[in-house]
Coordinates of C-alpha atoms and ligand atoms in Angstrom, one line a residue:
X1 CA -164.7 -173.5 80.5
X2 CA -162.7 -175.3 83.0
X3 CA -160.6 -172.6 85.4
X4 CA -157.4 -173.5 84.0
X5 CA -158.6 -173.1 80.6
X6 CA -160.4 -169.9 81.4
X7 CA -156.7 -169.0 83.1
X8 CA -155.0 -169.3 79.8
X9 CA -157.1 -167.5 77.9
X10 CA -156.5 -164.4 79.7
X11 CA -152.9 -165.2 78.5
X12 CA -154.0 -165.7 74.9
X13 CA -153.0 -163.2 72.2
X14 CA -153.6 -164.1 68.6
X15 CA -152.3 -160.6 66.3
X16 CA -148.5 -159.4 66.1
X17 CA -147.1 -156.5 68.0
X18 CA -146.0 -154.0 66.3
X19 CA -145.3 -150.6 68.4
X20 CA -148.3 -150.4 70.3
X21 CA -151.0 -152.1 67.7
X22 CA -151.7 -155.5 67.6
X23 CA -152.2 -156.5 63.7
X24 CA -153.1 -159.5 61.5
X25 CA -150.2 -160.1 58.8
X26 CA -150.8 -157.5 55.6
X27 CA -151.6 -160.3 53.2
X28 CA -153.9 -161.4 56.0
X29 CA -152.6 -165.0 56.0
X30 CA -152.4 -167.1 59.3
X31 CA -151.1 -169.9 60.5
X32 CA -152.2 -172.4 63.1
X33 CA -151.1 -173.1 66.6
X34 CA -151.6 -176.2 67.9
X35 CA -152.1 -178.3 71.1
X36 CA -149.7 -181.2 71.3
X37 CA -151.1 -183.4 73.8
X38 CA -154.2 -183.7 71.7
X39 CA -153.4 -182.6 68.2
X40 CA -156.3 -179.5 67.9
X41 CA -155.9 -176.0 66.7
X42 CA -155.9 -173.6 69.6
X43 CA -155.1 -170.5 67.9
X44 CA -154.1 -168.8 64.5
X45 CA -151.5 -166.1 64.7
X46 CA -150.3 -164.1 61.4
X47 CA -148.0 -165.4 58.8
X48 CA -146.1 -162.3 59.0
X49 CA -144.3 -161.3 55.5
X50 CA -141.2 -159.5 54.6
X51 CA -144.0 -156.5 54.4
X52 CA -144.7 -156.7 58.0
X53 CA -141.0 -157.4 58.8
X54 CA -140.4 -154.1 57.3
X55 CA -143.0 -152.3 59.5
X56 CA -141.5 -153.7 62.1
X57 CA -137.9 -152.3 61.9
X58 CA -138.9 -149.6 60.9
X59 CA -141.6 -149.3 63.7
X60 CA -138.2 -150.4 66.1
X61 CA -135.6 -148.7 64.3
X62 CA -137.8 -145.1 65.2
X63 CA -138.5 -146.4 68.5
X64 CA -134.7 -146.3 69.3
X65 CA -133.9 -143.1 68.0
X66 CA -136.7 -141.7 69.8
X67 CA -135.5 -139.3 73.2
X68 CA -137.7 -141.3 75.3
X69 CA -135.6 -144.5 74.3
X70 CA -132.4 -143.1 73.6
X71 CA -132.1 -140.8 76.2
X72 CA -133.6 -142.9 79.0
X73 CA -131.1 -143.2 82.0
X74 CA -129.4 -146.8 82.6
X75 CA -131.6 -146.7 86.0
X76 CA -134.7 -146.4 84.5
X77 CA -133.9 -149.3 81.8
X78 CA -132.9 -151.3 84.6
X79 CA -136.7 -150.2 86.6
X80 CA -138.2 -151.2 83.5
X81 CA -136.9 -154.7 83.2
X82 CA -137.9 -155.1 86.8
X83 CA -141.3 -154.2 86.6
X84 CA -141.6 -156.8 83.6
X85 CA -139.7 -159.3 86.1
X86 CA -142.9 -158.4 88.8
X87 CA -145.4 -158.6 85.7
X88 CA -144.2 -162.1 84.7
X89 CA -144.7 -163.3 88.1
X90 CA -148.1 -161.7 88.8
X91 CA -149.4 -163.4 85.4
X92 CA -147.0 -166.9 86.1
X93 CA -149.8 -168.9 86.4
X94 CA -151.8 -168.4 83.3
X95 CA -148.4 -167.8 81.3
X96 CA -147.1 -171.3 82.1
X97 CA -150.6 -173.1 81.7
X98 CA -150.3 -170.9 78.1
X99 CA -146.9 -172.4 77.8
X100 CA -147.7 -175.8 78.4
X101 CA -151.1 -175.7 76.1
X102 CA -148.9 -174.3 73.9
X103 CA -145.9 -176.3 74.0
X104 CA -146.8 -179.5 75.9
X105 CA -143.8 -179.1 78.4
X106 CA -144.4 -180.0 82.1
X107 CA -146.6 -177.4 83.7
X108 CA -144.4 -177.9 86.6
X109 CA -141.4 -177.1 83.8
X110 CA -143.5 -174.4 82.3
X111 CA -144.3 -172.7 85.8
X112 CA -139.9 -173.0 87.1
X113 CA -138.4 -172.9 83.6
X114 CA -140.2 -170.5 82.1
X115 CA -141.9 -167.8 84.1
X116 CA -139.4 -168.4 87.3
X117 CA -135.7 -168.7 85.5
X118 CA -137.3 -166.0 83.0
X119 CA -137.9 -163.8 86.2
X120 CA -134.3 -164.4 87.5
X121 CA -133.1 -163.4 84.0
X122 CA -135.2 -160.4 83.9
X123 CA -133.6 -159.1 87.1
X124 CA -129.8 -160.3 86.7
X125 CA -129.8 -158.6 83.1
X126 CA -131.2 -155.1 84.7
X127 CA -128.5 -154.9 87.2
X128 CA -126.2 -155.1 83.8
X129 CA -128.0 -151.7 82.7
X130 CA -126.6 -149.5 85.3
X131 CA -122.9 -151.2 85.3
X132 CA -122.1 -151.1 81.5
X133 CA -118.8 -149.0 81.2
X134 CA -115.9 -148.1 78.5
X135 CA -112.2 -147.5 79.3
X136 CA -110.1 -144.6 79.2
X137 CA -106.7 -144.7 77.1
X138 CA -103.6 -143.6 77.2
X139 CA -102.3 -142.6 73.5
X140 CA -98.9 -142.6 71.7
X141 CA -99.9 -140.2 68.6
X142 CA -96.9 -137.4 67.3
X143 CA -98.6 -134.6 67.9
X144 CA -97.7 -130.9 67.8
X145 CA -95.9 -129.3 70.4
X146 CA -97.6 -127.8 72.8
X147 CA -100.9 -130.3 72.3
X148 CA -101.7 -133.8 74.4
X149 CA -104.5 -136.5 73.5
X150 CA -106.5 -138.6 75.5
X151 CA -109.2 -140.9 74.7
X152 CA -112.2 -142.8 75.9
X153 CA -114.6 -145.9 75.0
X154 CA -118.2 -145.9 75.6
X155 CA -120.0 -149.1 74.6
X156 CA -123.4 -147.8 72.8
X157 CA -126.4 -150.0 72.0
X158 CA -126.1 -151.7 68.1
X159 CA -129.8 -150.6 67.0
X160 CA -132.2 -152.8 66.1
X161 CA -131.9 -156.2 67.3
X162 CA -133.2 -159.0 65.1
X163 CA -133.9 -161.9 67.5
X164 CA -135.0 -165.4 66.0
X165 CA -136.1 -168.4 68.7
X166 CA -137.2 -171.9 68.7
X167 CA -139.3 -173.5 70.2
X168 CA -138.2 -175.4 72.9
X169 CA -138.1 -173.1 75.8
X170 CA -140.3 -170.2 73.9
X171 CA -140.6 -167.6 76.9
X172 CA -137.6 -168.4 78.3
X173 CA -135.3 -168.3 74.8
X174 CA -137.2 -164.8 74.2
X175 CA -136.1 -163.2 77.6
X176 CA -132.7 -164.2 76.9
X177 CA -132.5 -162.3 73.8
X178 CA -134.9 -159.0 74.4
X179 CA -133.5 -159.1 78.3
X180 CA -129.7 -158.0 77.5
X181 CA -131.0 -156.3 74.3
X182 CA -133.0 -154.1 76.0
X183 CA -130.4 -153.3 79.5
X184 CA -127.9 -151.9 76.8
X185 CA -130.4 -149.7 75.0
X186 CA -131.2 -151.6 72.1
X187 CA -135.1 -151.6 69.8
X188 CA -135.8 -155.6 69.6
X189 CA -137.6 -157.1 66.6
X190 CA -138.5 -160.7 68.3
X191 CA -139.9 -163.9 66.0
X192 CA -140.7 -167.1 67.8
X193 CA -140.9 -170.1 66.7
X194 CA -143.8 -170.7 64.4
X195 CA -145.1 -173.9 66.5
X196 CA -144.5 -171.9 70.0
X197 CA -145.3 -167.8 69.0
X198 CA -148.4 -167.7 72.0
X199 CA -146.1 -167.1 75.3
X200 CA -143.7 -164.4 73.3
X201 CA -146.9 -162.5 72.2
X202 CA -148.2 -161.7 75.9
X203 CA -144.5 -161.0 76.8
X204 CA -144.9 -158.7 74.4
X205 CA -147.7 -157.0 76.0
X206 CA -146.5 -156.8 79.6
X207 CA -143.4 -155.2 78.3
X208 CA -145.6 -152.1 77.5
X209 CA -147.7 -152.5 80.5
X210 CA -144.2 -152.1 82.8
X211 CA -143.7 -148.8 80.9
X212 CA -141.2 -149.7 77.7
X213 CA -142.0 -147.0 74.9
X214 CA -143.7 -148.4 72.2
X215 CA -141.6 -150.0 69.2
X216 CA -138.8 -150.9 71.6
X217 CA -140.3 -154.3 71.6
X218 CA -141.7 -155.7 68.5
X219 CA -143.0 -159.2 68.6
X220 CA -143.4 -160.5 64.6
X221 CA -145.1 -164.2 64.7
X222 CA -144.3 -165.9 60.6
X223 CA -142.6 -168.6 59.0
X224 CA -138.7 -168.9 59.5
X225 CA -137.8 -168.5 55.5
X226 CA -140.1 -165.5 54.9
X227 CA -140.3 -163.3 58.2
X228 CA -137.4 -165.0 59.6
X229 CA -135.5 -164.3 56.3
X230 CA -136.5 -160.7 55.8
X231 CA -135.8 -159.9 59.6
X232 CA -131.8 -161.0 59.0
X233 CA -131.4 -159.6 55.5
X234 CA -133.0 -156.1 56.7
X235 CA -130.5 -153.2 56.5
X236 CA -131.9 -151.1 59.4
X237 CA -131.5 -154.7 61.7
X238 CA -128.0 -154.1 62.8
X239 CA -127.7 -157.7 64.6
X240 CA -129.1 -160.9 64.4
X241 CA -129.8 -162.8 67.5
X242 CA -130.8 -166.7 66.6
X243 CA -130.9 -169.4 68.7
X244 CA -132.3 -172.9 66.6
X245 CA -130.5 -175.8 64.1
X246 CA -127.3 -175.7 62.9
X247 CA -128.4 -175.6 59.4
X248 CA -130.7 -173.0 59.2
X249 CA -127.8 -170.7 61.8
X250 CA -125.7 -172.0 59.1
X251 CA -128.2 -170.3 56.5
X252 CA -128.2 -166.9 58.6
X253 CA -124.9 -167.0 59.3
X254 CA -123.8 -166.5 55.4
X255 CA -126.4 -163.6 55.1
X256 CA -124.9 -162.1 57.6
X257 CA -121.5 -162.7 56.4
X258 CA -122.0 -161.2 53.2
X259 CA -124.2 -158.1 54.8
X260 CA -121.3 -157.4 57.3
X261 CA -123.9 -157.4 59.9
X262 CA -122.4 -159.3 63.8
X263 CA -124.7 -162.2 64.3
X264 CA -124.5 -164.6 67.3
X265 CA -125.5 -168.6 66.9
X266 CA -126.8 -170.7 69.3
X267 CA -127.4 -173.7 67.5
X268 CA -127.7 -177.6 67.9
X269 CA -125.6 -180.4 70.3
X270 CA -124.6 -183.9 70.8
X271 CA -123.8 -183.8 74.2
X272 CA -121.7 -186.8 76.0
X273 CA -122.4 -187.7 79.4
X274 CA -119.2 -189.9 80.8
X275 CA -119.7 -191.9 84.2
X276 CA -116.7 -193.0 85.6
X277 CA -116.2 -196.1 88.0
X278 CA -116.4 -194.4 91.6
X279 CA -119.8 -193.2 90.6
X280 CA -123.1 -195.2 92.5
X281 CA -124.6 -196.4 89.3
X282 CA -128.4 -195.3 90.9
X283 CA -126.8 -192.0 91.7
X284 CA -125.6 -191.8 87.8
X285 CA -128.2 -193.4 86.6
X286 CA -130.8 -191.1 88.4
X287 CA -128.4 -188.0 86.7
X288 CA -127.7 -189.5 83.2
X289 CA -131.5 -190.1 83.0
X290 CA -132.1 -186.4 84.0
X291 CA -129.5 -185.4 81.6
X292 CA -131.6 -186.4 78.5
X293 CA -135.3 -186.7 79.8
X294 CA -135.4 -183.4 81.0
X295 CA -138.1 -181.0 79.1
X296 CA -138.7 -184.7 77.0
X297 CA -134.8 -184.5 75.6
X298 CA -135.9 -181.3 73.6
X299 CA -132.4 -179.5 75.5
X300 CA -129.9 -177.6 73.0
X301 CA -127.6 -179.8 75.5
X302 CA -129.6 -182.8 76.2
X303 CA -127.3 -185.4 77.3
X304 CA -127.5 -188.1 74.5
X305 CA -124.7 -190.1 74.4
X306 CA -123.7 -191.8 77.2
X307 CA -120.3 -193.2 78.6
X308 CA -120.3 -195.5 81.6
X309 CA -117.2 -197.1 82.5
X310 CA -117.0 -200.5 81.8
X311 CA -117.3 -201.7 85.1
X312 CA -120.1 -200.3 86.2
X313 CA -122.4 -200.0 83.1
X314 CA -124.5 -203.1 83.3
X315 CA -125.7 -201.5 86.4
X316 CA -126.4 -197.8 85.5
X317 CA -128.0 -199.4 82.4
X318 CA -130.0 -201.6 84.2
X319 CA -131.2 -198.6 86.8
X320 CA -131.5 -196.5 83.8
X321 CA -134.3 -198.4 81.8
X322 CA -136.0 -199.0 84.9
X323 CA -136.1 -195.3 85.2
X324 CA -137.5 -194.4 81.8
X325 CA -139.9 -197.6 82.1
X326 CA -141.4 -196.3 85.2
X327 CA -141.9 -192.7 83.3
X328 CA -145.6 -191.5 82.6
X329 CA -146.1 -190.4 79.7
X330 CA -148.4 -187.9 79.2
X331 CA -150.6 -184.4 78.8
X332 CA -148.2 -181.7 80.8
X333 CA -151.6 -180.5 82.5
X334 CA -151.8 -183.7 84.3
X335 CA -150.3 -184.0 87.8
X336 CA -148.8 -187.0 87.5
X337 CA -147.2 -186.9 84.0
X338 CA -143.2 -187.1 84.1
X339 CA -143.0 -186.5 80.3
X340 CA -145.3 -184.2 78.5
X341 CA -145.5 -184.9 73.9
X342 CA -142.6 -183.5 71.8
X343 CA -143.8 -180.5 70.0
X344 CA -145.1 -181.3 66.7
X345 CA -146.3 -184.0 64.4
X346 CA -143.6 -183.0 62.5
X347 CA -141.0 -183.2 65.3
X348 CA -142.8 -186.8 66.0
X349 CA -142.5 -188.2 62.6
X350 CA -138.1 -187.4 62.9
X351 CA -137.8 -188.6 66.3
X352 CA -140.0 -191.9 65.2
X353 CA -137.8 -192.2 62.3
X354 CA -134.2 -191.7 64.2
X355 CA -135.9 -194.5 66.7
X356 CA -135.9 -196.7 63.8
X357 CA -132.4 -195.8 62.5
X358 CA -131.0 -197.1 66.0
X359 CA -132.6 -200.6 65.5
X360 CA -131.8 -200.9 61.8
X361 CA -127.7 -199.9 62.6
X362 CA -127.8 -202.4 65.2
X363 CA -128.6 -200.8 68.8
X364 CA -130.3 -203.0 71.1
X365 CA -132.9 -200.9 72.2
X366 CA -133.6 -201.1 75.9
X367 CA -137.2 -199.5 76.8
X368 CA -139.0 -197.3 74.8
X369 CA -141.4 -199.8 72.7
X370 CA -144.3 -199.9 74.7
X371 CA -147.3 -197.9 73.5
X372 CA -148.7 -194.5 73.4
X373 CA -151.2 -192.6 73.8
X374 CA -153.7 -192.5 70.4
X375 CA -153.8 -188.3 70.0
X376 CA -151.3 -186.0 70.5
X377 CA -147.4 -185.9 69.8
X378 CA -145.8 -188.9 72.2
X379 CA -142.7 -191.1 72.3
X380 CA -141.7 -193.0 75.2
X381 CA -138.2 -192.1 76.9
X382 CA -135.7 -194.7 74.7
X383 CA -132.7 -196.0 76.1
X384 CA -130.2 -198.0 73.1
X385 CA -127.2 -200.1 74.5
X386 CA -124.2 -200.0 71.9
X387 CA -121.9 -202.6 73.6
X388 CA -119.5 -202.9 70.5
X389 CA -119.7 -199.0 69.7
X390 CA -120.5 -199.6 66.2
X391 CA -120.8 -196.2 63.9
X392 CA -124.6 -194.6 64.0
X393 CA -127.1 -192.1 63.1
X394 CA -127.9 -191.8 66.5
X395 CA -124.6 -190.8 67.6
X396 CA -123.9 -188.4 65.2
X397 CA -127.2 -186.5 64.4
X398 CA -128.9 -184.0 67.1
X399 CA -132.2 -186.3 67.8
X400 CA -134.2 -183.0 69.9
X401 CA -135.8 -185.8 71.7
X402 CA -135.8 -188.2 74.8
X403 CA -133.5 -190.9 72.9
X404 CA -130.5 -192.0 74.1
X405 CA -127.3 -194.0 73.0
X406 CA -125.1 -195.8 75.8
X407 CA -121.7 -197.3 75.1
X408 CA -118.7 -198.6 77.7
X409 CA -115.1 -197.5 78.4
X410 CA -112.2 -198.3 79.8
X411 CA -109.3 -195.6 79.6
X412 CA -110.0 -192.2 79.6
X413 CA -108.2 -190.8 76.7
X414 CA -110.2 -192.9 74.4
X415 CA -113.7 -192.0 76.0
X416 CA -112.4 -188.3 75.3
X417 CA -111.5 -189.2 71.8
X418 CA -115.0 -190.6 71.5
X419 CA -117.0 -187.7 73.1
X420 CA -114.7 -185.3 71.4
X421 CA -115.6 -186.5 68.1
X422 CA -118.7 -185.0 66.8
X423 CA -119.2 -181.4 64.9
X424 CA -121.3 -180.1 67.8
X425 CA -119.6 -178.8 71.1
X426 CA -122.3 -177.6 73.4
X427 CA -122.1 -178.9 76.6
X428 CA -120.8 -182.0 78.3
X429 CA -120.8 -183.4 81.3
X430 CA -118.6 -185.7 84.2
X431 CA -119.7 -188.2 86.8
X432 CA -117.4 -188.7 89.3
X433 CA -115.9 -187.4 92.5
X434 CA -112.3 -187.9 91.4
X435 CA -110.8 -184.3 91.5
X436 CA -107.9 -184.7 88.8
X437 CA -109.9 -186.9 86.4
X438 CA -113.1 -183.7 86.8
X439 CA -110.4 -181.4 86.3
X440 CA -108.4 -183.3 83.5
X441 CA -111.6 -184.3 81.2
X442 CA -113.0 -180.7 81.7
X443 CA -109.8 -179.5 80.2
X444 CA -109.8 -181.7 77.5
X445 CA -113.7 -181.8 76.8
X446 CA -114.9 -179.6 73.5
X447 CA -117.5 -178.2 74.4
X448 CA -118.3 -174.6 75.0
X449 CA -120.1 -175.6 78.8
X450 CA -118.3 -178.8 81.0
X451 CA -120.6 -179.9 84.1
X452 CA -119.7 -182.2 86.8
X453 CA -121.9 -183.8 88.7
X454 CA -124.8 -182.4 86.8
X455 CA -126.1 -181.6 83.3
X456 CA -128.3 -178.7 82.0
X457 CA -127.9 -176.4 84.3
X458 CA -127.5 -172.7 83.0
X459 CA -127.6 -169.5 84.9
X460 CA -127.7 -165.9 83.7
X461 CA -123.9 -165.4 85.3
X462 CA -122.1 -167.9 82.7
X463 CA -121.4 -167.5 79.6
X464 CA -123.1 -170.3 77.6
X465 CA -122.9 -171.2 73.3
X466 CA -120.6 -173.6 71.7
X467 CA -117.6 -174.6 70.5
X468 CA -117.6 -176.2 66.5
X469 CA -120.8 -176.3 64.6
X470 CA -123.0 -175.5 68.0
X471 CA -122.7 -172.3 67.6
X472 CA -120.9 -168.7 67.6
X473 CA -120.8 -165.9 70.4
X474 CA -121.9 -166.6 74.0
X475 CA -124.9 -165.2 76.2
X476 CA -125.5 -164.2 79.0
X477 CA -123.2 -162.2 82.0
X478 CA -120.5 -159.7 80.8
X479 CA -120.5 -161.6 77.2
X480 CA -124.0 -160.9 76.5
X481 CA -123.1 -157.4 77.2
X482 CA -120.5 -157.3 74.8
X483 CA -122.7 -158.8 72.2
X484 CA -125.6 -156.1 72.3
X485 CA -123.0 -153.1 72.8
X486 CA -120.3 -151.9 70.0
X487 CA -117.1 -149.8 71.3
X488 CA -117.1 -146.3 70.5
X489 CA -113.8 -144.6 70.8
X490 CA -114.0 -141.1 71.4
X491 CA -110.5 -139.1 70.9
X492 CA -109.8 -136.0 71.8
X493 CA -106.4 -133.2 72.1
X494 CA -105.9 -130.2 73.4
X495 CA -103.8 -127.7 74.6
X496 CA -100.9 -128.5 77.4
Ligands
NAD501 P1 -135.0 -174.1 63.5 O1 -133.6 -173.7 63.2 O2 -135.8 -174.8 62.5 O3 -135.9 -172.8 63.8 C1 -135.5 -171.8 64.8 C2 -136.1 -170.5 64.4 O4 -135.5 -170.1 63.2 C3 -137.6 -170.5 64.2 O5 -138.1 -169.3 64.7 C4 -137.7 -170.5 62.7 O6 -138.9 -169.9 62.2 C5 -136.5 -169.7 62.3 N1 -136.1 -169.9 60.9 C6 -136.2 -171.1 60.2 N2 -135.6 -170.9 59.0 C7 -135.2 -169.6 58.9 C8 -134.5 -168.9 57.9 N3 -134.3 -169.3 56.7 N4 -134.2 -167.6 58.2 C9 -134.5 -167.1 59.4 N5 -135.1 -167.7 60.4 C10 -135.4 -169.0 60.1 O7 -134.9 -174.9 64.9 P2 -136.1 -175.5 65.7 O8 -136.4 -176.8 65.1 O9 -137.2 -174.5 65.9 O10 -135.3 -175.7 67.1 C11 -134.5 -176.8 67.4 C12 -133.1 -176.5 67.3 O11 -132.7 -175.4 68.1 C13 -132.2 -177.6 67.7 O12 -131.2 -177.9 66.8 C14 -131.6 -177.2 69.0 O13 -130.4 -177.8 69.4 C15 -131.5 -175.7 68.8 N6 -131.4 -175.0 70.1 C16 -130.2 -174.5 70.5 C17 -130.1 -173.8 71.7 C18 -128.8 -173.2 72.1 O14 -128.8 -172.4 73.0 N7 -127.6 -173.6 71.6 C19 -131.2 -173.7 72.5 C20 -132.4 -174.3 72.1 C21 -132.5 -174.9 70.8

């Protein structure tokens, strides 16, 4: 065994977690995990069942009624998260090389995106523990002579937290869920992606090796419409956490609807990118092409439809193919790969085929043809031109791949128009240095995240979800406080 491979199998865990036991699924069913550069099996986890769903929240549900949970202090939640910050570090290397086995992302991605932004949000989220804080009240209520009433607000933890993730940032999307979960007190239930489940499962084990009780982190590895299922129709879950399609957050959303239980939807985008004239087209280019290539266009908010002013977008185009020509396509392991296979043969087979839907509706298709390598999941970086913006797949559906669409503009109320119509409103983002047209298009954007000057970039201080059919809720900073927490008023009277 090479070292890196010998590395990552220190990171490898192949059972569930449920308290402190590491089990096969109760029907003892499995399903395979697979290496997208080259295609092979790496591991089998369990097919969990609505059986082992069950042992779960009810493993998680005792877990947070338990003293040593519920009676913690804030200050020792917040040690706890930070000692699972210092664990992720100590084990970066053979998490990310996990990651990207696992995955195929970057290992350079895999090593910043993963273990050092899930790091950062590890620490950010366990300052929230020790600052989370109710109001006091001033009431109005006839009361008997003689008597007064005051009241007060505490916000307590919801319970069991049901958290469901895809697969496109799997350690990351995991510590975005369990990390504010846990600062407010909450017992997590966690189920990752089926393709991506390796990099949540070790997560799971540090968390008990920095000290959480047992059961306060579950990690549940199964299929979306059987564990994933169970997990949001259980009664003892008290919120559902998802980040993944509109469709199936569309799906959860009505069980949750109809089981009165708070849910929060982080779901798909079609995000426009709008360059205007005063831009240096290899200064827009360089960003537009960052925009959607990044993590190989598998980004919630992947920039792919693009906007250049009509006087500058032969040029950006131009610089922009020569960009995704000059791309390496390639294993993530390998140094100099600048775009690692998307995640699946399944995944491969809808990107291939929303390829072909740009061609047959007329896009002239700039770079992207040239070949790939034989095993493993790859597509080359694809730019379309749409000179004559005609009506297509391309710009309408969420592709979850490095494929872009590029059209012209002139005025900017009609490029608003046109980036403002789509049912997804993620993020968006402005290229110029003109103060009042930044200010006036972020105003008029719809989109729950407007960047200028850049694309993608989150942090664990804004509040980030979506407007429309991206999503419902927001994460992160105060909101993602709000969202694990319910208000309890407490109301008292006595005598004057
Ligand atoms: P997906 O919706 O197919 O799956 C996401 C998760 O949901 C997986 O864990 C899956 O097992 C589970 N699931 C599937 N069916 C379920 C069901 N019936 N009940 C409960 N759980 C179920 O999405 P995907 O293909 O894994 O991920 C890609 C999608 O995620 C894209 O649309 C992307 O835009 C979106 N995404 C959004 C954000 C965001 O923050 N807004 C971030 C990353 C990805």
């Amino acid at each position: 065994m090479d070292t890196q491979a010998s590395e990552c199998a220190t990171a490898l865990r192949d059972k569930m977690l449920i308290g402190s036991e590491w089990r096969e699924a109760q029907s003892g069913a499995t399903i395979p995990v697979f290496d997208p550069a080259t295609g092979k099996a790496i591991a089998c986890v369990p097919d969990g069942s609505a059986a082992d769903v069950d042992h779960a929240v009810e493993t998680a549900w005792r877990a947070f009624r338990s003293p040593a949970w519920c009676a913690m202090p804030p200050a020792a939640r917040e040690r706890l998260l930070l000692r699972l910050a210092d664990l992720l570090e100590a084990n970066g290397e053979a998490l990310a090389l996990l990651e990207t086995r696992n995955n195929g992302k970057l290992l350079a991605y895999s090593r910043m995106f993963e273990v050092g932004a899930g790091a950062q949000w590890l620490r950010y989220m366990a300052g929230w523990a020790t600052k989370i804080s109710g109001s006091t009240l001033d009431l109005s209520l006839p009361l008997p002579p003689g008597r007064r009433a005051s009241a007060f607000t505490r916000r307590v933890p919801v319970g069991v937290v049901g958290a469901i993730i895809p697969w496109n940032f799997p350690l990351l999307m995991a510590i975005w869920k369990i990390a504010p979960a846990l600062a407010c007190g909450n017992a997590v239930v966690l189920k990752p992606a089926e393709e991506t489940p390796l990099t949540a499962l070790r997560l799971g084990e540090l968390a008990l090796e920095a000290g959480f009780p047992p059961g306060v982190l579950n990690v549940v590895t199964g299929r979306g419409e059987s564990a994933g299922a169970a997990l949001v129709a259980h009664p003892k879950v008290s919120k559902i956490a998802f980040t993944g399609s509109t469709e199936v957050g569309r799906l959860i959303g009505s069980v949750c609807g109809r089981n009165l239980k708070p849910v929060s939807l982080e779901l798909g985008g079609k995000s426009p990118v709008i360059v205007l004239d005063d831009c240096d087209p290899a200064i827009a280019a360089q960003g537009a092409a960052e925009a959607i290539f990044f993590n190989h266009g598998q980004v919630c908010t992947a920039g792919s439809r693009l906007y250049v002013h009509q006087g500058i977008y032969d040029a950006v185009l131009s610089r922009l193919a020569e960009i995704a020509d000059g791309m390496v396509v390639g294993s993530g392991l390998a140094a100099q790969t600048h775009m690692g296979p998307l995640v699946s043969q399944r995944h491969l087979q809808r990107v291939r085929g929303l390829i072909d839907s740009g061609i047959e509706d007329g896009a002239e298709r700039l770079c992207g043809a040239a070949a790939v390598p034989d095993e493993g999941y790859f597509v080359r970086p694809t730019v379309f031109a749409n000179p004559d913006r005609r009506p297509m797949t391309l710009l309408t559906e969420e592709v979850f791949g490095p494929v872009l669409v590029a059209m012209p503009f002139t005025d900017l109320a009609d490029v608003v128009a046109q980036a403002n119509n789509s049912v997804y409103g993620l993020g968006a983002s402005v290229w110029t240095n003109r103060l009042d047209a930044a200010m006036n298009l972020s105003a008029s954007l719809e989109a729950g995240t407007v960047w200028v000057n850049t694309h993608n970039m989150v942090d664990p201080n804004l509040p980030f979800g979506g407007f429309k059919d991206s999503g419902i809720g927001r994460e992160h900073g105060a909101a993602a406080i709000d969202s694990y927490t319910t208000a309890k008023a407490v109301c008292l009277t006595y005598a004057q």
